[in-house]
XYZ file of C-alpha atoms in Angstrom:
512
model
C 9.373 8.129 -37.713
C 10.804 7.639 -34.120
C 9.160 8.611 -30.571
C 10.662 7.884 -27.503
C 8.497 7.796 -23.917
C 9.761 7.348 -20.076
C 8.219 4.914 -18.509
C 8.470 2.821 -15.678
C 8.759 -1.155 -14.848
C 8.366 -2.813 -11.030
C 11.088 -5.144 -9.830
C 9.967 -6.298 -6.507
C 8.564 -2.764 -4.770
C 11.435 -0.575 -6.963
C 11.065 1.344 -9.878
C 12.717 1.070 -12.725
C 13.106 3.147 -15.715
C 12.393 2.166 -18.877
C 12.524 4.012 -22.251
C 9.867 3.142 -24.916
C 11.006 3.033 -28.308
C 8.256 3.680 -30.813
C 9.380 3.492 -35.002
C 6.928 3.392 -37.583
C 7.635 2.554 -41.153
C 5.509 2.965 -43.931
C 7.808 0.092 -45.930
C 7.297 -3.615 -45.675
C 4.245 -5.937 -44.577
C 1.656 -4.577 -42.240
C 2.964 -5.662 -38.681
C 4.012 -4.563 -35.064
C 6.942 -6.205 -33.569
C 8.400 -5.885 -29.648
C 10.974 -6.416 -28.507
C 12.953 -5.964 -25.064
C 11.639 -8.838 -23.174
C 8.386 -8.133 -22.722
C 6.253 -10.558 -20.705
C 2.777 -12.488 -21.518
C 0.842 -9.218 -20.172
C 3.011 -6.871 -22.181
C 3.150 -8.752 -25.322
C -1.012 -9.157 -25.660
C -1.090 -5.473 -25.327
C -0.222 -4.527 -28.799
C -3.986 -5.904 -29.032
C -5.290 -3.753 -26.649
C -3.154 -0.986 -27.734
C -4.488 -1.097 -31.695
C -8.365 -1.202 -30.601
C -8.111 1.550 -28.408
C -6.296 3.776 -30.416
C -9.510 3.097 -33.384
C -12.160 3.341 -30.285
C -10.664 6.741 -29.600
C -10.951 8.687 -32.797
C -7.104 7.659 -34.194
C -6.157 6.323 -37.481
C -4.447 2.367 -37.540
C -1.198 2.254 -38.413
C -1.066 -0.318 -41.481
C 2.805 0.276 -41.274
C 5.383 -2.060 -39.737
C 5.800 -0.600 -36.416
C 8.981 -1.982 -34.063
C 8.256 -1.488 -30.571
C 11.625 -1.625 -28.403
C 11.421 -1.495 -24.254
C 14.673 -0.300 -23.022
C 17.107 -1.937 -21.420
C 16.542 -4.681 -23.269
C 17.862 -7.181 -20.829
C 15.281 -6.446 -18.140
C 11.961 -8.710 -18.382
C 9.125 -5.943 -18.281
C 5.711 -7.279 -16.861
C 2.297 -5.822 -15.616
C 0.289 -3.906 -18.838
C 1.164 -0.163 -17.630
C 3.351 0.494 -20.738
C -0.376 0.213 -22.505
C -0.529 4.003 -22.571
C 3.287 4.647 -23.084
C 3.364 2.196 -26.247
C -0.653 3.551 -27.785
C 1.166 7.895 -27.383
C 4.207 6.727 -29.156
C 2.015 4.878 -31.999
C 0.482 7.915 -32.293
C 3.235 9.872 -32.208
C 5.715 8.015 -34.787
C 3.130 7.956 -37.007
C 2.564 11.936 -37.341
C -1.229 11.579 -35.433
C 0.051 13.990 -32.403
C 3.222 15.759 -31.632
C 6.280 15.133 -30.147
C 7.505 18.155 -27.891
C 6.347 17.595 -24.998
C 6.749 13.558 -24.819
C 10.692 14.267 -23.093
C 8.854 16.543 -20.367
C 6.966 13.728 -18.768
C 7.098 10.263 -18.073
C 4.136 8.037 -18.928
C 2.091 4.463 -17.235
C -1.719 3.309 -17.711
C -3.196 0.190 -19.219
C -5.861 0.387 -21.570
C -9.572 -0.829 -22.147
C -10.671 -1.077 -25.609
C -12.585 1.961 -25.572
C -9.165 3.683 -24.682
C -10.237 4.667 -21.300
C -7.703 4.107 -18.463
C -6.873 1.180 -15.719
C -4.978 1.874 -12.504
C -1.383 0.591 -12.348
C 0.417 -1.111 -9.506
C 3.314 0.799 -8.103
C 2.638 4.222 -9.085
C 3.833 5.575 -5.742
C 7.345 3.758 -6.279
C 7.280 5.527 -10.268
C 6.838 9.080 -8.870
C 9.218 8.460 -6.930
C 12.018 7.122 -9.023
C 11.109 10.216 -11.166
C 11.606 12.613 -8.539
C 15.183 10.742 -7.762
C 16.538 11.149 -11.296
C 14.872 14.224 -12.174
C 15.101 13.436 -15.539
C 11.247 14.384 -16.423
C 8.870 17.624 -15.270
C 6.363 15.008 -14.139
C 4.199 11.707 -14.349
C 1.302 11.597 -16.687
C -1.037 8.474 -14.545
C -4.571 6.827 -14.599
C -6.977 9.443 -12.595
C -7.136 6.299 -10.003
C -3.338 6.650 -9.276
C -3.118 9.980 -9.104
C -3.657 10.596 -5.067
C -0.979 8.184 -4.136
C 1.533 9.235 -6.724
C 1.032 12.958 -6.150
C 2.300 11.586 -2.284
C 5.703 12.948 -4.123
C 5.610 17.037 -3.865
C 9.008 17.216 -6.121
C 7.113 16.371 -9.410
C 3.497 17.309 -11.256
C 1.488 14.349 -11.480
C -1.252 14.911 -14.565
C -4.356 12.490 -14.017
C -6.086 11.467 -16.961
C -8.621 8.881 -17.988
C -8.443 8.287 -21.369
C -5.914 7.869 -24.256
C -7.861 10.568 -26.109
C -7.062 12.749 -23.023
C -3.676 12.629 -22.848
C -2.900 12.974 -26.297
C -4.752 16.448 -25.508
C -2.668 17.103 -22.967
C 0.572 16.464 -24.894
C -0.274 18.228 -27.873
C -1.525 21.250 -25.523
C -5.164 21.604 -26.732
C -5.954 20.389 -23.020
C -4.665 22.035 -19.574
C -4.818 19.296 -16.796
C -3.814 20.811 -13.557
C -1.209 18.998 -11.479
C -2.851 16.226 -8.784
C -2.789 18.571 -5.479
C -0.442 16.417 -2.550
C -2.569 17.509 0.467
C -0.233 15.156 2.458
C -1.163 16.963 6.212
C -4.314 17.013 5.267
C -4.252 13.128 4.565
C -2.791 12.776 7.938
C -5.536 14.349 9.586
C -8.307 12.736 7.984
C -7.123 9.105 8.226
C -4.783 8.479 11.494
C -7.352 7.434 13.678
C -7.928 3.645 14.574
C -11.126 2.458 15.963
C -10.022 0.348 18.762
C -8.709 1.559 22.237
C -7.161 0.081 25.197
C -9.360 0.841 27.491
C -11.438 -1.457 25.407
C -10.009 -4.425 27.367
C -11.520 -5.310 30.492
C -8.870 -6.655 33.508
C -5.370 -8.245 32.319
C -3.757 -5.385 34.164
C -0.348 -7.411 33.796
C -0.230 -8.388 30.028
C -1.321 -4.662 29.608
C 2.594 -3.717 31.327
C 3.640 -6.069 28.630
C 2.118 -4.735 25.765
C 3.460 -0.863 26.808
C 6.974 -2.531 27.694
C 6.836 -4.411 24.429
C 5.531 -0.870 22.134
C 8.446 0.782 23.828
C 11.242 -0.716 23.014
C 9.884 -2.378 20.282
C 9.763 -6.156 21.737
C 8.228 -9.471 19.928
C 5.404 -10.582 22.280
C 4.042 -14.098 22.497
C 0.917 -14.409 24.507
C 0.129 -18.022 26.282
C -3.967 -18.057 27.383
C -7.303 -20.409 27.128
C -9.709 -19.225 24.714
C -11.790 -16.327 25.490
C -8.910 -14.452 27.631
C -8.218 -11.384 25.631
C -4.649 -12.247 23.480
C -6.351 -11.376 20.075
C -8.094 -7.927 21.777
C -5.065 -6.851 23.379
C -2.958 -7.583 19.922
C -5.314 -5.716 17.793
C -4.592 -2.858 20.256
C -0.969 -2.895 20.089
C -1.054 -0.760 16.904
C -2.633 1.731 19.182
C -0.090 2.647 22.029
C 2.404 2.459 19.350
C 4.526 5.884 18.256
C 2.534 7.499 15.705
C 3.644 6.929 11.903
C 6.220 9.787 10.995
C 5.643 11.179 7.015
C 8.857 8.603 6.202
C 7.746 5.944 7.810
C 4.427 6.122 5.658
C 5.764 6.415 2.759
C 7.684 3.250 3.820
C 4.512 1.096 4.171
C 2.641 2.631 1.349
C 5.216 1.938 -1.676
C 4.568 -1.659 -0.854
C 0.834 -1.253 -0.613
C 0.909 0.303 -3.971
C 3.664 -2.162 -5.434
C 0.439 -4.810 -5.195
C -2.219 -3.007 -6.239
C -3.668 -2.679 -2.550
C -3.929 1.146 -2.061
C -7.571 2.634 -1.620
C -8.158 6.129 -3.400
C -9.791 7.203 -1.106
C -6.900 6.656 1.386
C -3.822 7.050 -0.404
C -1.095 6.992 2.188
C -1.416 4.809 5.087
C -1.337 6.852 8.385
C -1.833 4.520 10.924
C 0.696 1.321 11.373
C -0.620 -1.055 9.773
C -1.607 -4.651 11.506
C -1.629 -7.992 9.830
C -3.430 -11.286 10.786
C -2.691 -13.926 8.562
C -4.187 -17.317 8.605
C -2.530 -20.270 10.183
C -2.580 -22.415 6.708
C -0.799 -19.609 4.471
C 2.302 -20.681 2.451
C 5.615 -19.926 2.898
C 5.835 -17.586 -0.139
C 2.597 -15.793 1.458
C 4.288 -15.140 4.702
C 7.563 -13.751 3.882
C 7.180 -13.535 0.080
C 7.796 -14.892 -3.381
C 6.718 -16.512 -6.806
C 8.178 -15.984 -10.376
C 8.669 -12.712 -10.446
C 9.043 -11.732 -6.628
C 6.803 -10.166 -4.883
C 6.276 -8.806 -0.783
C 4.635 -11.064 2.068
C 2.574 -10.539 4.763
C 5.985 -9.710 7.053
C 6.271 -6.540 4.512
C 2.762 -5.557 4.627
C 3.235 -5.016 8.773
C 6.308 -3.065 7.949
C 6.129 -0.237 10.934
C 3.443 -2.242 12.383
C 2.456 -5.541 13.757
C 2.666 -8.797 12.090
C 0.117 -10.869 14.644
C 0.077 -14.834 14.313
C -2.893 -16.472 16.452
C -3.105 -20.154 17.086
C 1.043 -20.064 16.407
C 1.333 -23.941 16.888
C -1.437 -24.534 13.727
C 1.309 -22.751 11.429
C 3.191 -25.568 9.596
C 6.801 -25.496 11.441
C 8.834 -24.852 8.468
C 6.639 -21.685 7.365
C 7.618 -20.428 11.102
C 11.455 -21.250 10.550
C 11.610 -18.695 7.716
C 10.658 -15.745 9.789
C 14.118 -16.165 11.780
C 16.436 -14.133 9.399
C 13.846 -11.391 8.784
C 13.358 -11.088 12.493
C 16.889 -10.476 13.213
C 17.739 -8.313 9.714
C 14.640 -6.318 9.598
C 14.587 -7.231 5.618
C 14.111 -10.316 3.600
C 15.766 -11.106 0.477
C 14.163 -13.414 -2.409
C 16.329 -14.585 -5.620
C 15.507 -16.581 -8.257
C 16.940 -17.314 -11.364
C 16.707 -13.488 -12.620
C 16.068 -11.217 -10.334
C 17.037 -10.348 -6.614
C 14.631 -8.570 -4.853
C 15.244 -6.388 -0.984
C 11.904 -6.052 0.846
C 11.639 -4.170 4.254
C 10.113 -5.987 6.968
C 10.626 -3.941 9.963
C 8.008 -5.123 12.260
C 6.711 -6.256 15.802
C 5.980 -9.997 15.831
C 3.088 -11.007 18.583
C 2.070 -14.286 18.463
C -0.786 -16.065 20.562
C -1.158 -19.617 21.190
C -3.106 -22.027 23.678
C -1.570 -23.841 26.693
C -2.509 -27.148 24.814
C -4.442 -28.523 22.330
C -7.662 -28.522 23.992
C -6.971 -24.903 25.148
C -7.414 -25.529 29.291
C -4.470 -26.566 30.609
C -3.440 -25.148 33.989
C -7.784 -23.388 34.100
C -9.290 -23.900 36.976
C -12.476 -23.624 35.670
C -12.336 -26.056 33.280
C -10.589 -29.396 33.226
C -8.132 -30.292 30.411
C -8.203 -33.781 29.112
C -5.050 -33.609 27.121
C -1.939 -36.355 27.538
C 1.489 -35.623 27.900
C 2.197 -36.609 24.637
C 0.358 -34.630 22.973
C 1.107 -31.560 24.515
C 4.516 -32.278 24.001
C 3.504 -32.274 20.365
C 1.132 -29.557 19.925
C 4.424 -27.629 21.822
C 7.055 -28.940 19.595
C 5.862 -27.505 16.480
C 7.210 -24.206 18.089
C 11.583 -24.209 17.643
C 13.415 -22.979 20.235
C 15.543 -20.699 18.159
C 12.097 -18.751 17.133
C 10.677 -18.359 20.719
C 14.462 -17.095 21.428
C 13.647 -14.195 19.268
C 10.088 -13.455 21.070
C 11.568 -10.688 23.734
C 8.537 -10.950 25.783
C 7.132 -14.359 26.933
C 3.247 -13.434 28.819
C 0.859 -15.749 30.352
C -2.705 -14.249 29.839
C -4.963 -15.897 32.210
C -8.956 -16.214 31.906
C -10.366 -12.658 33.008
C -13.067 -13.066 36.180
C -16.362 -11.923 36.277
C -16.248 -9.563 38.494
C -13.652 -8.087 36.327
C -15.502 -8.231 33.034
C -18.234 -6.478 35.037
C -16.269 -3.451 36.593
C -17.442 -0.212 34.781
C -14.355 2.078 35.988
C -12.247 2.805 32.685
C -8.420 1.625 32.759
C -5.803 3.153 30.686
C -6.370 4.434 27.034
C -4.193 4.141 24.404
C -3.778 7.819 24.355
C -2.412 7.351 27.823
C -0.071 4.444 27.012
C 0.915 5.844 23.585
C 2.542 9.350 25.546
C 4.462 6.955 27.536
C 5.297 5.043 24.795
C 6.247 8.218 22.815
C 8.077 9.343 26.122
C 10.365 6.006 25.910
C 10.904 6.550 22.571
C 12.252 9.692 22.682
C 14.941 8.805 25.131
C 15.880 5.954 22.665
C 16.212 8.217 19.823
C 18.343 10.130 21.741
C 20.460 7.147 22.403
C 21.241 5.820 18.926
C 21.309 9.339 17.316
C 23.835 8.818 14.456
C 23.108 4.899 14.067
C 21.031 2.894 12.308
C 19.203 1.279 15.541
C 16.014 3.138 16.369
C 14.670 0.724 19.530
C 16.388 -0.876 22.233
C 15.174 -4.545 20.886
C 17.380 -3.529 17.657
C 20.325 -3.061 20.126
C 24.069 -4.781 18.547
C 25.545 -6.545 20.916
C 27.926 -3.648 21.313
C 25.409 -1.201 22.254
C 24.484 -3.663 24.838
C 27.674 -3.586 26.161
C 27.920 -0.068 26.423
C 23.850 0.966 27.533
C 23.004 -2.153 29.483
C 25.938 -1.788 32.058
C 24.667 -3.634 35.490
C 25.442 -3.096 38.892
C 26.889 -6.442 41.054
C 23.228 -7.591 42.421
C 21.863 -6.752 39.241
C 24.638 -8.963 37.577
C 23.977 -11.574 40.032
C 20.677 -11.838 39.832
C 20.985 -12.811 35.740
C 23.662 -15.250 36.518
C 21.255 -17.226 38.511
C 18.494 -16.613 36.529
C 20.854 -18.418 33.550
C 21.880 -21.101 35.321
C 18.416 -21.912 36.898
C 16.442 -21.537 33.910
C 18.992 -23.057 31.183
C 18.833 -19.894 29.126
C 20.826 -19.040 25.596
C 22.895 -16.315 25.010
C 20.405 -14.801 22.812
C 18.056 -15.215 25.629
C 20.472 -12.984 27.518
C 20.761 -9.931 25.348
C 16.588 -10.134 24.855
C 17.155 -9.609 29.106
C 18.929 -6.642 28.777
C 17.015 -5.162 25.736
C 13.889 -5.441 27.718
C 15.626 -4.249 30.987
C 17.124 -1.483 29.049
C 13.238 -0.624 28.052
C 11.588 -0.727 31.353
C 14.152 1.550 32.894
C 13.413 3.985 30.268
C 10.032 3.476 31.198
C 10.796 4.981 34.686
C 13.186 7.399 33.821
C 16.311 5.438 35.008
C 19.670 5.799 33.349
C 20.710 3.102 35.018
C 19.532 -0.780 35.079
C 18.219 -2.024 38.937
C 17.507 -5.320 40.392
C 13.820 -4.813 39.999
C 14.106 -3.650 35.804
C 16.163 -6.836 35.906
C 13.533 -8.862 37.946
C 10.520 -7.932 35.341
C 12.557 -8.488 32.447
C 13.591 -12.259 33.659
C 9.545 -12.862 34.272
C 9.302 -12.354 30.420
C 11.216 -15.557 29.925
C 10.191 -17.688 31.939
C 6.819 -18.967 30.727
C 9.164 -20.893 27.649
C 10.524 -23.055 29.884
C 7.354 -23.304 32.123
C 5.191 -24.541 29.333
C 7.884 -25.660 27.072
C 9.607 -28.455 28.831
């Protein structure tokens, strides 16, 4: 006999389907054959597959059983056609019936006792199956069911053993669908622990970090030790917009297409913020391997990607974040497969003044040559720091500061005039693809950042003085463009032009 499944493999963070083919034939040798190009972790699971389905109460097949994944041409990895491959075993082979195996689409790996595993990417399957709307549902592990029942169009059925959903299919069992609760999620989880006000002093990289949340600007944060860069960067996710229902689904398809969502937490409300280590590998930053998979640039998709101690990343791992920071994607191929990741996020980096850390401090002297500053500096390429908008200097707080007990602004007060900004830029681009004023084309600069003659003046010399690129130039008027929404102003002034020059200054202050 002949069953057929829907399932589901992952390429990259994406979906695709895949039809299990399931024939059973009571002629020939004792053997099971697959075919369709399955990989190491699919092939070994006609082992799991045969002890499970004896651990749970079923019959062996001593048949020759031909197991085909559909399309053939596709490599299929990961075990979560386990449970697809052990229902249509059982189904070819008369042990449970058939009617109900077109209604839904089916993923879990098995243990040997036939209970279930959870399954990367089940977010992504539900919803592929809710695009086609081929199936009435998605029949997962118990563990996947909160994140995959994130997709209202379909009926996600969690069960937890083979035994249980060969229950469910022959209709001796009723599982109800997964409930979504998605406002309820919201609620319950979009609340970050850190605050603003947190940070004593730095009054002025404060300005920075709202500028920088409102028009969504790369930051880069020059300091000694001890001043505050990583506090103030762990707040940015704070002030920032809050996460809109699409966005979240955004960022949690890629949590899910790794294996990195928690149950208990099933869709990511707040925007997420990644620290990486200085030594991690190309492949880790933006992405990679065999069979590609997302970096850390796509796990701060909507969020913040944050690199401390910039200089201590090895130079070429750095050069590879220039296309993603300009497309807002990055794109991995190898020899079979192309894979699209989003990586929509804010960069802030954070680095010392030397190595030593206490260059220009007056509390502290710094022992460091010329040469080596020059070197400690160098690992830094001008074309990246051109696509940092914002260039701060974050000086060593004083006591007196530190010791002041009057509260400064929250992030509930900078995130309303964040929001406030925002709003006025969404009202800009409406009908386009750009949703901040640091994703600006250069026509949209032409036509929003319109200056006035001393306003035009004043960027002329600031050009000439400071030796500045053209790219340099349009990051001007993006951040211009931002602190005048800031205040309210349609149009740009001297003094929006004046702040936005001071946050490009410090590359060529420290730099040359």
């Amino acid at each position: 006999m002949l069953a057929k499944l829907q399932t589901f493999t992952l390429v990259g963070i994406d979906a695709l389907p895949v039809v299990v083919e399931v024939d059973v034939s009571p002629t020939g040798l004792a053997k099971t054959v697959m075919v369709g190009l399955p990989e190491a972790a699919v092939r070994e699971s006609t082992h799991r597959v045969e002890r499970a389905i004896v651990n749970s109460g079923f019959q062996r097949a001593n048949t020759r059983t031909v197991i085909n994944l559909a399309p053939a041409d596709v490599p299929k990895e990961a075990a979560s056609f386990d449970l697809p491959i052990a229902l249509g075993i059982l189904a070819a082979s008369g042990q449970m019936a058939m009617e109900k195996l077109a209604e839904y689409a089916v993923v879990g790996e098995l243990a040997l006792d036939g209970t279930l595993r959870s399954v990367r990417g089940a977010l992504s399957m539900a919803m592929r199956l809710a695009k086609d709307g081929q199936c009435r549902g998605l029949i997962v592990p118990a563990h996947n069911a909160p994140e995959a029942a994130i997709v209202e169009e379909i009926e996600v059925i969690p069960v937890s053993s083979l035994t249980q959903a060969a229950a469910f299919l022959c209709g001796e069992v009723d599982i109800p669908p997964h409930p979504s609760r998605l406002e309820e999620l919201f609620q319950k989880t979009a609340n970050y622990e850190e605050d603003l006000a947190d940070v004593k002093g730095q009054e002025m990289a404060k300005r920075a970090l709202v500028v920088a949340a409102a028009g969504g600007h790369n930051l880069l944060m020059i300091g000694p030790p001890g001043s505050g860069k990583t506090m103030l960067a762990k707040r940015l996710p704070t002030i920032l917009p809050e996460l809109t229902p699409a966005e979240s689904i955004e960022t949690t398809r890629i949590y899910s297409a790794i294996g990195k969502v928690n149950p208990q937490q099933p869709l990511l409300a707040t925007r997420p913020f990644r620290a990486p280590h200085h030594t991690i590998s190309d492949a880790g930053l933006v992405g990679g391997g065999s069979v590609p998979g997302p970096g850390e640039i796509s796990l701060a998709h909507n969020g913040v990607l944050f690199l401390d101690e910039l200089p201590e990343f090895n130079r070429r791992t750095l050069e590879v974040l220039r296309q993603p920071l300009e497309d807002r994607s990055v794109t991995i191929a190898r020899a079979n497969v192309t894979s699209t990741f989003p990586a929509n996020f804010m960069l802030v980096a954070a680095l010392n003044p030397c190595p030593c850390g206490y260059r220009n401090d007056p509390r502290r002297p710094c022992h460091c040559t010329v040469p080596q500053i020059e070197r400690y500096m160098s690992k830094i390429s001008g074309p990246l720091l051109d696509r940092i908008d914002i260039h701060l200097e974050v000086p060593a707080v004083p006591f007196q500061e530190l010791m002041v007990q009057r509260q400064g602004m929250t992030s509930a007060e900078a995130r309303q005039i964040v929001t406030q900004a925002r709003a006025i830029q969404t009202k800009r681009f409406s009908g386009t693809r750009t949703r901040c004023n640091a994703e600006m084309t250069h026509q949209q600069i032409r036509r929003f950042c319109r200056l006035n003659q001393a306003s035009r003046s004043l960027l002329q010399a600031a050009m000439t003085e400071l030796g500045l690129s053209a790219r340099a130039h349009d990051k001007i008027l993006r951040v211009a463009r931002t602190i005048a929404d800031l205040d309210g102003s349609d149009e740009i002034s001297e003094m929006h032009i004046s702040e936005a020059i001071q946050y490009r200054m410090l590359d060529r202050q420290f730099f040359k």
